mmCIF file of C-alpha atoms in Angstrom:
data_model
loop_
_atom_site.group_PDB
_atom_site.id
_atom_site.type_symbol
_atom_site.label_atom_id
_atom_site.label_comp_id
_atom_site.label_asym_id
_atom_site.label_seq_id
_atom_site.Cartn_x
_atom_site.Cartn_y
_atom_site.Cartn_z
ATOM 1 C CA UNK A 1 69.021 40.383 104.340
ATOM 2 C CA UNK A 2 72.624 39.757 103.211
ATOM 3 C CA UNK A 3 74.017 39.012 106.673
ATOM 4 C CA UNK A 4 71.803 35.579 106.751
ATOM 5 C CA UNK A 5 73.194 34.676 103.501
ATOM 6 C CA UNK A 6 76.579 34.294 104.412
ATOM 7 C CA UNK A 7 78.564 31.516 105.854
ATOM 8 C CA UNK A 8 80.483 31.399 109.313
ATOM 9 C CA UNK A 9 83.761 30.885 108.910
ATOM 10 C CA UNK A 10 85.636 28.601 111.339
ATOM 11 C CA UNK A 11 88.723 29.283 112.418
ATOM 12 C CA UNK A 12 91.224 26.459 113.311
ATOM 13 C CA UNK A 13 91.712 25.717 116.921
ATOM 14 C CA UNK A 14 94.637 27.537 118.707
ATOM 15 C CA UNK A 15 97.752 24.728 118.739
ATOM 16 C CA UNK A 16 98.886 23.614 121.938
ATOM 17 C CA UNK A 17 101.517 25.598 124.143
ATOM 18 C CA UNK A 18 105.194 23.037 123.769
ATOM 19 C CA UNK A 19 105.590 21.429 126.965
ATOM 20 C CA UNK A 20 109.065 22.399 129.121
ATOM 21 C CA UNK A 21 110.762 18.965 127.562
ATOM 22 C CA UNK A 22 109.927 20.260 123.713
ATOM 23 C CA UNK A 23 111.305 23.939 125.002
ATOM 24 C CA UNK A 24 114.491 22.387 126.437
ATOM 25 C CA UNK A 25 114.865 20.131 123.713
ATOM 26 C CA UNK A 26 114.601 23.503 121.409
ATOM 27 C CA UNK A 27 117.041 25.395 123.375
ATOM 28 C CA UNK A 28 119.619 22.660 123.685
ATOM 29 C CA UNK A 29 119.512 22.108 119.592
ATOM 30 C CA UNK A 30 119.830 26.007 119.187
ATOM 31 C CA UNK A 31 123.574 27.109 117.247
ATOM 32 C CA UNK A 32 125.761 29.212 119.859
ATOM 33 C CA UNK A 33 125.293 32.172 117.270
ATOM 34 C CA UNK A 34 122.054 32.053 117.863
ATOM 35 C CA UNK A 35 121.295 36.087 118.881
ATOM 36 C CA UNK A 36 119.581 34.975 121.741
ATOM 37 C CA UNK A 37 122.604 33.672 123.266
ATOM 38 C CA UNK A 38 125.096 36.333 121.829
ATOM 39 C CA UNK A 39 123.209 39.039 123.150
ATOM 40 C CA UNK A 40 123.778 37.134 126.588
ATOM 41 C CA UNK A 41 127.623 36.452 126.271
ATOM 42 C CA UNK A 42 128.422 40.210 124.519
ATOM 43 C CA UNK A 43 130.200 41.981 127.577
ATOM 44 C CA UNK A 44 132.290 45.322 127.204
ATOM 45 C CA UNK A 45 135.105 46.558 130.163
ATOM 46 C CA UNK A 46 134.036 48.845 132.463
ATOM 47 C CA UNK A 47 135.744 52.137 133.355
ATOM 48 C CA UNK A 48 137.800 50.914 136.077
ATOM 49 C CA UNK A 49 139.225 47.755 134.105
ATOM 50 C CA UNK A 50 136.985 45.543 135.876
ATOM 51 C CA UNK A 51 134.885 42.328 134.140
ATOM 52 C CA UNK A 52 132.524 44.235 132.826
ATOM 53 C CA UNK A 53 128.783 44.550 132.029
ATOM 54 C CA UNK A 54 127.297 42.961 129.099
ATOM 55 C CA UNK A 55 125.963 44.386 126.538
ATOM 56 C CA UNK A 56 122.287 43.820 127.171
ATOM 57 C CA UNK A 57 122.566 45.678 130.502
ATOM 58 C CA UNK A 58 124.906 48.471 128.540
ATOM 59 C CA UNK A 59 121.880 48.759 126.154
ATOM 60 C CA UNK A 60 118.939 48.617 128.948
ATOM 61 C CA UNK A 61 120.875 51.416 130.982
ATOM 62 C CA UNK A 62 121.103 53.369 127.886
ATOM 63 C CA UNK A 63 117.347 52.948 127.192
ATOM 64 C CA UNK A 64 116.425 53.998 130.702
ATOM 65 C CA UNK A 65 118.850 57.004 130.572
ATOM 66 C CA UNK A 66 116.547 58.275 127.349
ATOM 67 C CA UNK A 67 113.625 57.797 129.437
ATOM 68 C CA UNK A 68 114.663 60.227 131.836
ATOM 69 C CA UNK A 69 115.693 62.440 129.157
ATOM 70 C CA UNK A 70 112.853 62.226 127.068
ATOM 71 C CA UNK A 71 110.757 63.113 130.383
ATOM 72 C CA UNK A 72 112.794 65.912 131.045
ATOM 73 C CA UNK A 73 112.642 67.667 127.739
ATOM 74 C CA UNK A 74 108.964 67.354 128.024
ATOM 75 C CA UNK A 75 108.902 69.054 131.263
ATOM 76 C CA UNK A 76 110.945 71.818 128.959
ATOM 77 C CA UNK A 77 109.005 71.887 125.746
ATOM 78 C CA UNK A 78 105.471 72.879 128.467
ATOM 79 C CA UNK A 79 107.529 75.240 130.354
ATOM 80 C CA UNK A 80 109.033 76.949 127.220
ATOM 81 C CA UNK A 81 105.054 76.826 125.615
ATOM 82 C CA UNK A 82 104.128 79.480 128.858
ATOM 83 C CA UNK A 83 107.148 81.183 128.611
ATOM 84 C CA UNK A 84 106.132 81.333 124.573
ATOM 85 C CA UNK A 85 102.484 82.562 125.657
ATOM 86 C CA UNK A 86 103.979 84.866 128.209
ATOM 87 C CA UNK A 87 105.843 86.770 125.936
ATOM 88 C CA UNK A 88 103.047 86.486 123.347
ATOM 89 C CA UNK A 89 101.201 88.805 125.491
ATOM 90 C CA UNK A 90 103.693 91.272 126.752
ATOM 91 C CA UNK A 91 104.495 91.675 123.106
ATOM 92 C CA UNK A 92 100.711 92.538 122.193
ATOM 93 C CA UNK A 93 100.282 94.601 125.470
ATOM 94 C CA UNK A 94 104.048 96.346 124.225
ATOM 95 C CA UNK A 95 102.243 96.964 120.744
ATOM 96 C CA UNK A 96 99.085 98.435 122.447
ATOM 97 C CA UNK A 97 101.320 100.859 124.181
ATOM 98 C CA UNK A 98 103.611 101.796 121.382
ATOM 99 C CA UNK A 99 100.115 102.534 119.519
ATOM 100 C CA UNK A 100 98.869 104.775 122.296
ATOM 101 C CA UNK A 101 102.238 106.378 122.603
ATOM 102 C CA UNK A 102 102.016 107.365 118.737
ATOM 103 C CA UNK A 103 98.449 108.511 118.754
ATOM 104 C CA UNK A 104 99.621 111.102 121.899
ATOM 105 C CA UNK A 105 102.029 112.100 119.566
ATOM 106 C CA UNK A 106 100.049 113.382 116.687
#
């Protein structure tokens, strides 16, 4: 009954995408500081004294190098869960032994 009742609400239209002049106009108004730009001049010396990479790829090799880390010590964490479960078992098997051994004794 309710759901008659109430109103639709209308949304505004979505505005316009900026055409390549109005993005070219933006980018040639922007401040040099602007971080878009530093990020792109940032560079640091490489090893051998050479020009350098700049920061962005610095950071993007770094991020790819946790990756491949991350991955890794997944692989780890499920192989030390069996190893975890393996020993689990020989421990309770070790216990069920011990017991047996102790009830021979008495």
């Amino acid at each position: 009954m309710g759901s008659r009742n109430k109103k639709r609400i209308v949304l505004p239209s979505r505005p316009e995408p900026p055409t390549v002049e109005r993005i070219l106009e933006d980018v040639s108004r922007a401040h040099p500081s602007d971080p878009v730009f530093s990020v792109l001049r940032e560079t640091s010396p490489d090893e051998k004294g050479g020009s350098g990479k700049t920061e962005l790829e610095r950071k993007y090799l770094l991020s790819r190098r946790f990756l491949e880390l991350n991955e890794h010590l997944e692989g780890a964490r499920g192989d030390l869960l069996l190893r975890r479960e393996e020993l689990q078992a020989v421990g309770e098997a070790l216990d069920q032994s011990m017991k047996g051994v102790k009830g021979e004794a008495l």
